[in-house]
């Protein structure tokens, strides 16, 4: 089916928007321009089932492409108007910059095809972390507003290393580690984006190694290098900073921005992906992509970039994988219980900001919580509990949230939850534990046991806590310092939990 930018509206009554034949840059470009200006023809939203792939096959083409042509104003007015996702992101503190304000109109105009939005993640660890979650949240906002989300895993770019925001060159990763990391990240994205409650949501996952693996150096220089200006590349923040440093920058890392730029061009041409999002440190790489698209395809504003602010801890440092104590999204690297606990313990000064950026609660509901916080009678941690519930459910699903709440409740001193060994075993993954023979536990004094288990440094410290009323065995307060462990205190004959105050706990296993 041939068409070009100069065609008359009448002759363009039927155009597939996601055909495999959309390989020519001009065709895609003309299509996007066309959808924005046409008043007599509009494209019905393409419903795409959930899927993922690591291949270059344009997955959207597997969906049925429906196109409607009509001149009836009634039908035009039935076109679904989408909530303005850019405005929503801005209101919630999730917007740093956009490459053009036209994105605001493009994202909500019912006459414009839903956008296809991608965010890239390099496989530099087996799991994504809390900082990366922002990208998934922004993708999810696009999904919720009727657009299509794409998670890109940088199987190729991960071998090069993004210099953005990094003072040192990233260490090279071997093939096995990369494979393991790619699999881990893919699993997380599928779990989160795939469980979006919006029935009309769609997402896909791609791996840029698929289009880079066969690219030769000569082809790269010809296809990409020819259009890149060294002056512009040198002016990028990520390059300027590194050039000033003692270590300087390798040619490999200097090329990174072109790899990401070409990804966007490739995705734009082959998958109709027209928006790239990323944290503010990605601005240089994202605009390298929009510039390349403009230069090579000679189109104005067919592709957009959007960045969100970096999520910072209250000491001003960025949440990341390189920092100590990363908040990992994978349950095998941080249990849902610990994940939940992190948000449960967020200071009051941060909780409202986190509710706005990390949850999908309405701003009205957040305002109500905020107002309650400053009123007498506010139950401390109410906002934190809401935050912990929402984020844990989004990342770990309803099951993960249940597990986290159950463990939290079980570990609360004085809790009524009956401890069973299964629950204690799960808790033991998150708190210190030790193994002692039955004769060192059964019949021994609680004070002696708490010292041998490492809960206290001395018997006098244990007695002090006991007198203050903060000593618990299996969540029940112990106030008799002569108490001895009896057989029925040992849960299912397998062990017990000792706690000192709210935070210090130890699981004692019978070896
Ligand atoms: N703290 C953060 N806040 C918001 N976005 C972040 C944060 N950290 C990373 N991102 C975003 O996540 C995406 C992927 O980043 P990347 O894979 O390089 O992880 P990284 O956090 O930069 O790695 P590292 O932890 O080694 O610094 C990028 O869009 C980046 O901007
Ligand atoms: N450069 C991004 C990851 C990325 C990779 C390829 C892309 O096309 C886009 C983004 C990062 O390190 O955070």
Coordinates of C-alpha atoms and ligand atoms in Angstrom, one line a residue:
X1 CA 0.0 0.0 0.0
X2 CA 1.7 3.1 -1.1
X3 CA 1.1 6.5 0.3
X4 CA 3.1 9.6 0.9
X5 CA 2.9 12.9 2.7
X6 CA 1.6 14.7 -0.4
X7 CA -1.5 12.6 -0.7
X8 CA -5.0 14.1 -0.5
X9 CA -7.1 13.3 2.6
X10 CA -9.7 11.6 0.5
X11 CA -7.3 9.1 -1.0
X12 CA -6.1 8.1 2.5
X13 CA -9.2 6.5 3.8
X14 CA -7.7 3.2 4.9
X15 CA -4.2 3.0 6.4
X16 CA -3.0 0.2 8.6
X17 CA -1.1 1.7 11.5
X18 CA 0.9 -1.3 12.6
X19 CA 1.7 -3.2 9.5
X20 CA 4.9 -5.1 9.1
X21 CA 5.3 -3.2 5.8
X22 CA 6.0 0.0 7.7
X23 CA 9.6 -0.2 7.1
X24 CA 10.2 3.0 5.3
X25 CA 11.0 6.0 7.5
X26 CA 8.9 8.2 5.3
X27 CA 5.9 6.0 5.6
X28 CA 5.9 6.1 9.4
X29 CA 6.6 9.8 9.4
X30 CA 3.8 10.6 7.0
X31 CA 1.5 8.4 9.0
X32 CA 2.1 10.2 12.2
X33 CA 1.8 13.6 10.7
X34 CA -1.4 12.4 8.9
X35 CA -3.1 11.2 12.1
X36 CA -2.5 14.5 13.7
X37 CA -3.9 16.7 11.0
X38 CA -6.8 14.6 9.6
X39 CA -10.2 15.5 10.8
X40 CA -12.2 13.2 8.6
X41 CA -10.4 10.0 9.3
X42 CA -9.3 8.6 12.6
X43 CA -7.7 5.4 13.8
X44 CA -9.5 3.3 16.4
X45 CA -7.3 2.2 19.2
X46 CA -5.4 -1.0 18.4
X47 CA -6.0 -3.5 21.2
X48 CA -2.9 -5.5 21.7
X49 CA -2.8 -8.5 23.9
X50 CA -0.1 -8.8 26.6
X51 CA 3.1 -10.2 25.1
X52 CA 6.8 -9.9 25.2
X53 CA 9.7 -10.8 23.0
X54 CA 13.3 -10.5 22.6
X55 CA 13.2 -10.7 18.9
X56 CA 13.2 -7.9 16.4
X57 CA 9.9 -9.1 14.9
X58 CA 7.5 -6.2 15.2
X59 CA 5.3 -7.6 17.8
X60 CA 2.6 -5.0 17.5
X61 CA 2.0 -6.3 14.0
X62 CA 0.6 -9.5 15.4
X63 CA -2.4 -7.5 16.6
X64 CA -5.2 -6.9 14.4
X65 CA -4.9 -3.4 13.0
X66 CA -8.2 -1.7 12.7
X67 CA -8.7 1.5 10.8
X68 CA -11.9 3.4 10.5
X69 CA -12.7 5.9 8.0
X70 CA -15.6 8.2 8.4
X71 CA -16.7 11.7 7.7
X72 CA -19.4 11.7 10.2
X73 CA -18.8 14.3 13.0
X74 CA -20.8 12.1 15.4
X75 CA -18.4 9.2 15.0
X76 CA -15.4 11.5 15.3
X77 CA -16.7 12.8 18.6
X78 CA -17.0 9.2 19.8
X79 CA -13.2 8.8 19.4
X80 CA -11.9 8.0 22.9
X81 CA -10.4 11.0 24.5
X82 CA -7.5 10.1 26.7
X83 CA -6.5 11.7 30.0
X84 CA -3.6 14.0 29.5
X85 CA -0.7 11.8 30.8
X86 CA 1.8 14.7 30.6
X87 CA -0.3 16.9 32.8
X88 CA -0.8 14.0 35.3
X89 CA 2.9 13.4 35.5
X90 CA 3.6 17.1 36.0
X91 CA 1.0 17.3 38.8
X92 CA 2.6 14.4 40.6
X93 CA 6.2 15.6 40.4
X94 CA 7.1 13.1 37.7
X95 CA 8.0 15.5 34.9
X96 CA 11.4 17.1 34.5
X97 CA 11.6 18.0 30.8
X98 CA 9.9 17.3 27.5
X99 CA 11.4 17.8 24.1
X100 CA 8.3 19.6 22.8
X101 CA 5.1 20.9 24.3
X102 CA 3.3 19.3 21.4
X103 CA 3.5 16.1 23.3
X104 CA 0.9 17.4 25.6
X105 CA -1.7 17.7 22.8
X106 CA -0.5 14.5 21.0
X107 CA -1.1 12.4 24.1
X108 CA -4.7 13.4 24.7
X109 CA -6.0 14.2 21.2
X110 CA -8.5 11.5 20.3
X111 CA -7.6 11.9 16.7
X112 CA -4.0 10.9 17.3
X113 CA -3.1 7.2 17.6
X114 CA -2.1 6.1 21.1
X115 CA 1.5 6.7 21.7
X116 CA 4.1 3.9 22.0
X117 CA 6.4 4.8 24.7
X118 CA 9.7 3.1 25.7
X119 CA 12.1 3.2 28.6
X120 CA 15.4 1.4 28.5
X121 CA 17.2 -0.5 31.3
X122 CA 20.8 -1.8 30.9
X123 CA 21.2 -5.3 32.5
X124 CA 23.9 -4.2 34.9
X125 CA 22.3 -6.1 37.8
X126 CA 20.0 -9.1 38.2
X127 CA 17.2 -6.9 39.4
X128 CA 15.9 -3.4 38.9
X129 CA 15.9 -1.1 41.9
X130 CA 13.7 1.6 43.4
X131 CA 15.2 4.3 41.2
X132 CA 14.4 2.3 38.1
X133 CA 10.8 1.8 39.4
X134 CA 10.1 5.4 38.4
X135 CA 10.5 4.5 34.7
X136 CA 8.1 1.6 35.1
X137 CA 5.6 3.9 37.0
X138 CA 5.8 6.5 34.2
X139 CA 5.3 3.7 31.6
X140 CA 2.3 2.5 33.6
X141 CA 0.8 6.0 33.7
X142 CA 1.0 6.0 29.9
X143 CA -0.6 2.6 29.8
X144 CA -3.4 3.7 32.2
X145 CA -4.0 6.7 29.9
X146 CA -4.5 4.5 26.9
X147 CA -1.0 4.3 25.4
X148 CA 1.3 1.4 24.8
X149 CA 4.3 0.7 27.0
X150 CA 7.6 -0.8 25.9
X151 CA 10.4 -2.0 28.2
X152 CA 13.7 -2.1 26.4
X153 CA 16.5 -4.2 27.9
X154 CA 19.9 -3.0 26.8
X155 CA 21.5 -6.4 26.0
X156 CA 23.8 -4.5 23.6
X157 CA 24.2 -1.1 25.5
X158 CA 24.8 -3.0 28.7
X159 CA 28.1 -4.3 27.1
X160 CA 29.2 -0.7 26.5
X161 CA 28.1 1.1 29.7
X162 CA 26.3 4.4 29.9
X163 CA 28.6 7.1 31.2
X164 CA 25.6 9.3 32.2
X165 CA 25.9 10.3 35.8
X166 CA 28.9 8.0 36.3
X167 CA 32.3 9.1 37.4
X168 CA 34.0 5.9 36.5
X169 CA 33.8 3.5 33.5
X170 CA 31.5 0.6 34.2
X171 CA 33.2 -2.8 34.6
X172 CA 32.7 -5.2 31.7
X173 CA 30.2 -7.9 32.2
X174 CA 30.7 -11.5 31.0
X175 CA 28.1 -13.1 28.8
X176 CA 26.7 -15.4 31.5
X177 CA 26.2 -12.5 33.9
X178 CA 24.5 -10.5 31.2
X179 CA 22.1 -13.4 30.4
X180 CA 21.2 -13.8 34.0
X181 CA 20.6 -10.1 34.4
X182 CA 18.5 -9.8 31.3
X183 CA 16.3 -12.7 32.5
X184 CA 15.9 -11.1 36.0
X185 CA 15.0 -7.7 34.6
X186 CA 12.6 -9.2 32.0
X187 CA 10.8 -11.1 34.8
X188 CA 10.3 -7.9 36.8
X189 CA 8.9 -5.9 33.9
X190 CA 6.5 -8.6 32.9
X191 CA 5.3 -9.0 36.4
X192 CA 4.7 -5.3 37.0
X193 CA 3.5 -4.1 33.6
X194 CA 1.6 -7.3 32.9
X195 CA -0.6 -6.9 36.0
X196 CA -1.8 -3.4 35.2
X197 CA -5.4 -3.4 36.2
X198 CA -6.4 -1.4 33.1
X199 CA -7.9 -3.9 30.8
X200 CA -7.0 -1.9 27.7
X201 CA -3.3 -1.9 28.7
X202 CA -0.6 -3.3 26.5
X203 CA 3.1 -3.7 26.7
X204 CA 6.0 -5.4 25.1
X205 CA 9.6 -6.1 26.0
X206 CA 12.5 -5.9 23.5
X207 CA 16.2 -6.4 23.7
X208 CA 18.5 -4.1 21.7
X209 CA 21.0 -6.8 21.2
X210 CA 18.6 -8.2 18.6
X211 CA 19.3 -5.3 16.2
X212 CA 22.9 -4.6 17.2
X213 CA 24.3 -8.1 17.0
X214 CA 24.5 -8.1 13.2
X215 CA 25.5 -4.4 12.7
X216 CA 29.0 -4.1 11.3
X217 CA 31.3 -1.2 12.1
X218 CA 31.1 0.0 8.6
X219 CA 27.4 -0.1 8.6
X220 CA 27.3 1.8 11.9
X221 CA 29.6 4.5 10.6
X222 CA 27.5 4.8 7.5
X223 CA 24.0 4.6 9.0
X224 CA 24.7 6.6 12.3
X225 CA 28.1 8.1 12.5
X226 CA 27.7 10.1 9.4
X227 CA 24.8 12.1 10.9
X228 CA 26.4 12.6 14.4
X229 CA 28.3 15.9 15.0
X230 CA 31.3 15.4 17.3
X231 CA 30.8 19.0 18.7
X232 CA 27.2 18.1 19.8
X233 CA 28.4 14.8 21.3
X234 CA 31.2 16.5 23.3
X235 CA 28.7 19.1 24.7
X236 CA 26.6 16.4 26.4
X237 CA 26.8 16.6 30.2
X238 CA 27.8 13.0 30.5
X239 CA 30.8 13.5 28.3
X240 CA 31.8 17.0 29.6
X241 CA 32.0 15.7 33.1
X242 CA 34.0 12.7 32.3
X243 CA 36.5 14.6 30.1
X244 CA 37.2 16.8 33.0
X245 CA 38.0 13.8 35.3
X246 CA 41.4 12.2 35.7
X247 CA 40.3 8.9 34.2
X248 CA 38.9 10.6 31.1
X249 CA 36.6 8.6 28.8
X250 CA 37.0 5.6 26.5
X251 CA 36.0 5.8 22.9
X252 CA 33.6 2.9 23.6
X253 CA 31.7 4.9 26.3
X254 CA 31.8 8.1 24.1
X255 CA 29.9 6.1 21.5
X256 CA 27.1 5.1 24.0
X257 CA 24.9 8.1 23.2
X258 CA 24.9 7.1 19.5
X259 CA 23.8 3.5 20.4
X260 CA 20.9 4.8 22.4
X261 CA 20.1 7.4 19.7
X262 CA 20.0 4.6 17.0
X263 CA 17.8 2.5 19.2
X264 CA 15.2 5.2 19.2
X265 CA 15.5 5.6 15.4
X266 CA 15.2 1.8 14.9
X267 CA 12.2 1.6 17.3
X268 CA 10.5 4.5 15.6
X269 CA 10.9 3.1 12.2
X270 CA 10.2 -0.5 12.9
X271 CA 7.8 -0.5 15.8
X272 CA 6.2 3.0 15.5
X273 CA 7.5 3.8 19.0
X274 CA 7.4 7.6 19.2
X275 CA 8.2 8.5 22.8
X276 CA 11.3 7.7 24.9
X277 CA 11.2 8.3 28.6
X278 CA 14.0 8.1 31.2
X279 CA 15.4 9.7 34.4
X280 CA 16.8 13.2 34.0
X281 CA 20.3 11.8 33.6
X282 CA 19.1 10.3 30.3
X283 CA 18.2 13.7 28.7
X284 CA 21.4 13.8 26.6
X285 CA 20.9 10.3 25.2
X286 CA 17.2 10.8 24.6
X287 CA 17.7 14.1 22.7
X288 CA 20.5 12.4 20.7
X289 CA 17.8 10.0 19.5
X290 CA 15.2 12.7 18.7
X291 CA 17.9 14.6 16.8
X292 CA 19.0 11.6 14.8
X293 CA 15.4 10.8 13.9
X294 CA 14.9 14.4 12.7
X295 CA 18.1 14.4 10.7
X296 CA 17.8 11.0 9.1
X297 CA 14.0 10.9 8.5
X298 CA 13.8 14.6 7.9
X299 CA 10.6 14.9 10.0
X300 CA 9.7 17.6 12.5
X301 CA 8.5 16.5 15.9
X302 CA 7.4 13.0 15.1
X303 CA 9.3 11.6 18.1
X304 CA 9.3 13.0 21.6
X305 CA 11.5 12.6 24.7
X306 CA 10.3 13.0 28.3
X307 CA 12.4 12.8 31.5
X308 CA 11.4 12.6 35.1
X309 CA 13.3 13.8 38.1
X310 CA 15.7 11.3 39.8
X311 CA 14.3 9.8 43.0
X312 CA 16.6 11.0 45.8
X313 CA 17.0 9.9 49.4
X314 CA 16.6 12.6 52.0
X315 CA 20.4 13.0 52.1
X316 CA 20.2 14.1 48.4
X317 CA 21.9 10.9 47.0
X318 CA 20.2 9.0 44.2
X319 CA 18.5 5.6 44.8
X320 CA 20.5 3.3 42.7
X321 CA 22.1 -0.1 42.5
X322 CA 25.6 1.3 43.2
X323 CA 24.6 2.7 46.5
X324 CA 24.8 0.6 49.7
X325 CA 21.5 -1.1 50.7
X326 CA 19.7 -0.8 47.3
X327 CA 16.0 -1.3 47.4
X328 CA 15.8 -4.2 44.9
X329 CA 12.5 -5.0 43.2
X330 CA 13.3 -8.7 42.8
X331 CA 11.9 -10.8 45.8
X332 CA 14.9 -13.0 45.7
X333 CA 17.2 -10.0 46.4
X334 CA 14.9 -8.2 48.9
X335 CA 11.9 -10.0 50.4
X336 CA 8.5 -8.3 50.1
X337 CA 8.6 -8.0 53.9
X338 CA 11.8 -5.9 53.8
X339 CA 10.5 -4.0 50.8
X340 CA 7.3 -3.2 52.7
X341 CA 9.3 -2.3 55.8
X342 CA 11.4 0.2 53.9
X343 CA 8.3 2.2 53.0
X344 CA 6.7 1.7 56.4
X345 CA 9.8 3.5 57.9
X346 CA 9.9 6.4 55.5
X347 CA 10.2 9.7 57.5
X348 CA 7.1 11.9 57.6
X349 CA 8.9 14.6 55.5
X350 CA 9.2 12.2 52.5
X351 CA 6.0 10.3 52.7
X352 CA 3.7 12.7 50.7
X353 CA 6.3 13.1 48.0
X354 CA 6.6 9.3 47.7
X355 CA 2.8 8.8 47.7
X356 CA 2.6 11.2 44.7
X357 CA 5.5 9.7 42.7
X358 CA 5.3 6.0 43.6
X359 CA 1.6 5.3 43.8
X360 CA -1.4 5.7 41.6
X361 CA -3.6 7.0 44.5
X362 CA -5.6 10.1 43.5
X363 CA -4.1 13.5 44.5
X364 CA -7.3 14.2 46.4
X365 CA -6.8 11.1 48.5
X366 CA -3.2 12.0 49.1
X367 CA -4.2 15.5 50.1
X368 CA -6.7 14.1 52.7
X369 CA -3.9 12.0 54.2
X370 CA -1.6 15.0 54.2
X371 CA -4.2 17.1 56.0
X372 CA -4.8 14.4 58.6
X373 CA -1.1 14.2 59.3
X374 CA -1.1 17.7 60.8
X375 CA -4.3 17.2 62.9
X376 CA -4.5 16.0 66.5
X377 CA -5.6 12.3 66.6
X378 CA -3.6 11.3 63.6
X379 CA -2.4 7.7 64.1
X380 CA 1.3 7.8 63.4
X381 CA 2.5 5.9 60.3
X382 CA -1.0 5.9 58.7
X383 CA 0.4 7.5 55.6
X384 CA 3.5 5.2 55.6
X385 CA 1.2 2.1 55.8
X386 CA -0.8 3.3 52.8
X387 CA 2.5 4.0 50.9
X388 CA 3.9 0.6 51.8
X389 CA 0.8 -1.2 50.8
X390 CA 0.4 0.5 47.5
X391 CA 4.0 0.2 46.3
X392 CA 4.4 -3.4 47.6
X393 CA 1.2 -4.4 45.8
X394 CA 2.4 -2.7 42.5
X395 CA 5.8 -4.5 42.6
X396 CA 5.1 -7.8 44.3
X397 CA 1.4 -8.3 43.6
X398 CA -1.4 -9.0 46.1
X399 CA 0.4 -12.2 47.2
X400 CA 3.6 -10.4 48.0
X401 CA 1.7 -7.8 49.9
X402 CA -0.1 -10.4 52.0
X403 CA 3.2 -12.1 52.8
X404 CA 4.7 -8.8 53.8
X405 CA 1.8 -7.9 56.1
X406 CA 1.7 -11.3 57.6
X407 CA 5.5 -11.2 58.4
X408 CA 5.1 -7.6 59.7
X409 CA 2.3 -8.6 62.0
X410 CA 4.1 -11.7 63.1
X411 CA 7.1 -9.8 64.1
X412 CA 5.2 -7.1 66.0
X413 CA 5.9 -7.5 69.7
X414 CA 2.7 -8.3 71.4
X415 CA 1.0 -9.4 68.2
X416 CA -1.7 -11.9 68.5
X417 CA -0.8 -13.8 65.4
X418 CA 0.0 -17.4 66.4
X419 CA 3.5 -18.1 65.1
X420 CA 3.9 -21.3 63.2
X421 CA 7.2 -22.7 62.1
X422 CA 6.6 -22.0 58.4
X423 CA 6.1 -18.3 59.2
X424 CA 9.2 -18.3 61.4
X425 CA 11.3 -19.9 58.6
X426 CA 10.2 -17.1 56.2
X427 CA 10.9 -14.4 58.8
X428 CA 14.4 -16.0 59.4
X429 CA 15.4 -15.0 55.9
X430 CA 15.1 -11.3 56.9
X431 CA 16.4 -11.3 60.5
X432 CA 19.4 -12.8 62.3
X433 CA 19.1 -16.4 63.2
X434 CA 21.2 -19.0 65.0
X435 CA 21.2 -22.8 65.6
X436 CA 21.5 -24.2 69.1
X437 CA 21.2 -27.8 70.3
X438 CA 18.0 -28.7 72.2
X439 CA 19.8 -29.0 75.6
X440 CA 21.1 -25.4 75.2
X441 CA 17.5 -24.2 74.7
X442 CA 15.0 -26.4 76.5
X443 CA 15.2 -25.7 80.3
X444 CA 17.7 -23.0 80.0
X445 CA 17.2 -19.6 81.5
X446 CA 15.7 -17.0 79.1
X447 CA 18.5 -14.5 80.0
X448 CA 21.2 -17.0 79.2
X449 CA 19.6 -18.1 76.0
X450 CA 19.2 -14.5 74.8
X451 CA 23.0 -14.0 75.3
X452 CA 23.9 -17.2 73.6
X453 CA 21.6 -16.3 70.7
X454 CA 23.4 -13.0 70.3
X455 CA 20.4 -10.8 71.1
X456 CA 22.3 -9.1 74.0
X457 CA 25.9 -8.7 74.7
X458 CA 25.5 -9.4 78.4
X459 CA 23.1 -10.9 80.9
X460 CA 22.8 -7.5 82.6
X461 CA 21.7 -5.9 79.3
X462 CA 19.1 -8.7 78.9
X463 CA 17.8 -8.1 82.5
X464 CA 17.6 -4.4 81.9
X465 CA 15.4 -4.9 78.8
X466 CA 13.3 -7.3 80.7
X467 CA 12.7 -4.8 83.5
X468 CA 11.8 -2.1 81.0
X469 CA 9.1 -4.5 79.5
X470 CA 10.7 -4.8 76.1
X471 CA 11.7 -8.5 76.1
X472 CA 9.5 -10.9 74.1
X473 CA 9.6 -14.6 73.3
X474 CA 7.4 -15.6 70.4
X475 CA 5.9 -12.1 70.6
X476 CA 4.7 -12.6 74.2
X477 CA 6.2 -10.3 76.8
X478 CA 8.5 -11.9 79.3
X479 CA 8.8 -10.1 82.6
X480 CA 10.1 -12.8 84.9
X481 CA 13.9 -12.8 84.8
X482 CA 13.9 -16.4 86.2
X483 CA 11.8 -17.7 83.3
X484 CA 13.1 -20.9 81.8
X485 CA 12.3 -22.1 78.3
X486 CA 9.7 -24.9 78.4
X487 CA 9.0 -27.5 75.8
X488 CA 5.8 -25.8 74.7
X489 CA 7.7 -22.5 74.1
X490 CA 9.5 -24.2 71.2
X491 CA 7.3 -23.8 68.2
X492 CA 6.6 -27.3 66.7
X493 CA 9.8 -28.5 68.4
X494 CA 11.8 -26.5 65.8
X495 CA 12.7 -23.2 67.4
X496 CA 11.5 -19.8 68.7
X497 CA 11.8 -16.1 68.2
X498 CA 13.3 -13.7 70.8
X499 CA 12.8 -9.9 70.5
X500 CA 14.3 -6.9 72.3
X501 CA 12.2 -3.9 71.7
X502 CA 10.6 -3.3 68.3
X503 CA 13.6 -3.8 66.0
X504 CA 16.0 -6.4 67.4
X505 CA 15.0 -10.0 66.8
X506 CA 16.6 -13.3 66.5
X507 CA 15.3 -16.7 65.4
X508 CA 16.7 -19.6 67.4
X509 CA 16.6 -22.9 65.5
X510 CA 17.0 -26.2 67.2
X511 CA 19.9 -27.9 65.5
Ligands
LIG1 N1 17.1 7.3 41.4 C1 16.6 7.3 40.3 N2 15.5 8.0 40.1 C2 14.8 8.0 38.9 N3 15.2 7.3 37.8 C3 16.3 6.5 37.9 C4 17.0 6.5 39.2 N4 18.1 5.6 39.0 C5 18.0 5.2 37.7 N5 17.0 5.7 37.1 C6 16.5 5.6 35.7 O1 16.4 4.2 35.4 C7 16.8 3.9 34.0 C8 17.8 2.9 33.9 O2 19.0 3.3 34.6 P1 20.2 2.3 34.8 O3 20.0 1.0 34.2 O4 21.5 3.0 34.3 O5 20.4 2.2 36.3 P2 21.2 3.1 37.2 O6 20.4 3.3 38.4 O7 21.6 4.4 36.5 O8 22.5 2.3 37.6 P3 23.3 2.6 38.9 O9 22.5 2.2 40.0 O10 24.5 1.7 38.6 O11 23.6 4.1 38.9 C9 17.2 5.3 33.5 O12 16.1 5.9 32.8 C10 17.6 6.1 34.7 O13 17.4 7.5 34.6
LIG2 N1 21.0 4.4 29.0 C1 20.0 3.8 29.8 C2 19.5 2.5 29.3 C3 19.0 2.5 27.9 C4 19.6 1.7 27.0 C5 19.1 1.7 25.6 C6 18.1 2.6 25.3 O1 17.7 2.6 23.9 C7 17.5 3.4 26.2 C8 18.0 3.4 27.5 C9 20.6 3.7 31.2 O2 21.7 3.2 31.4 O3 20.0 4.0 32.1

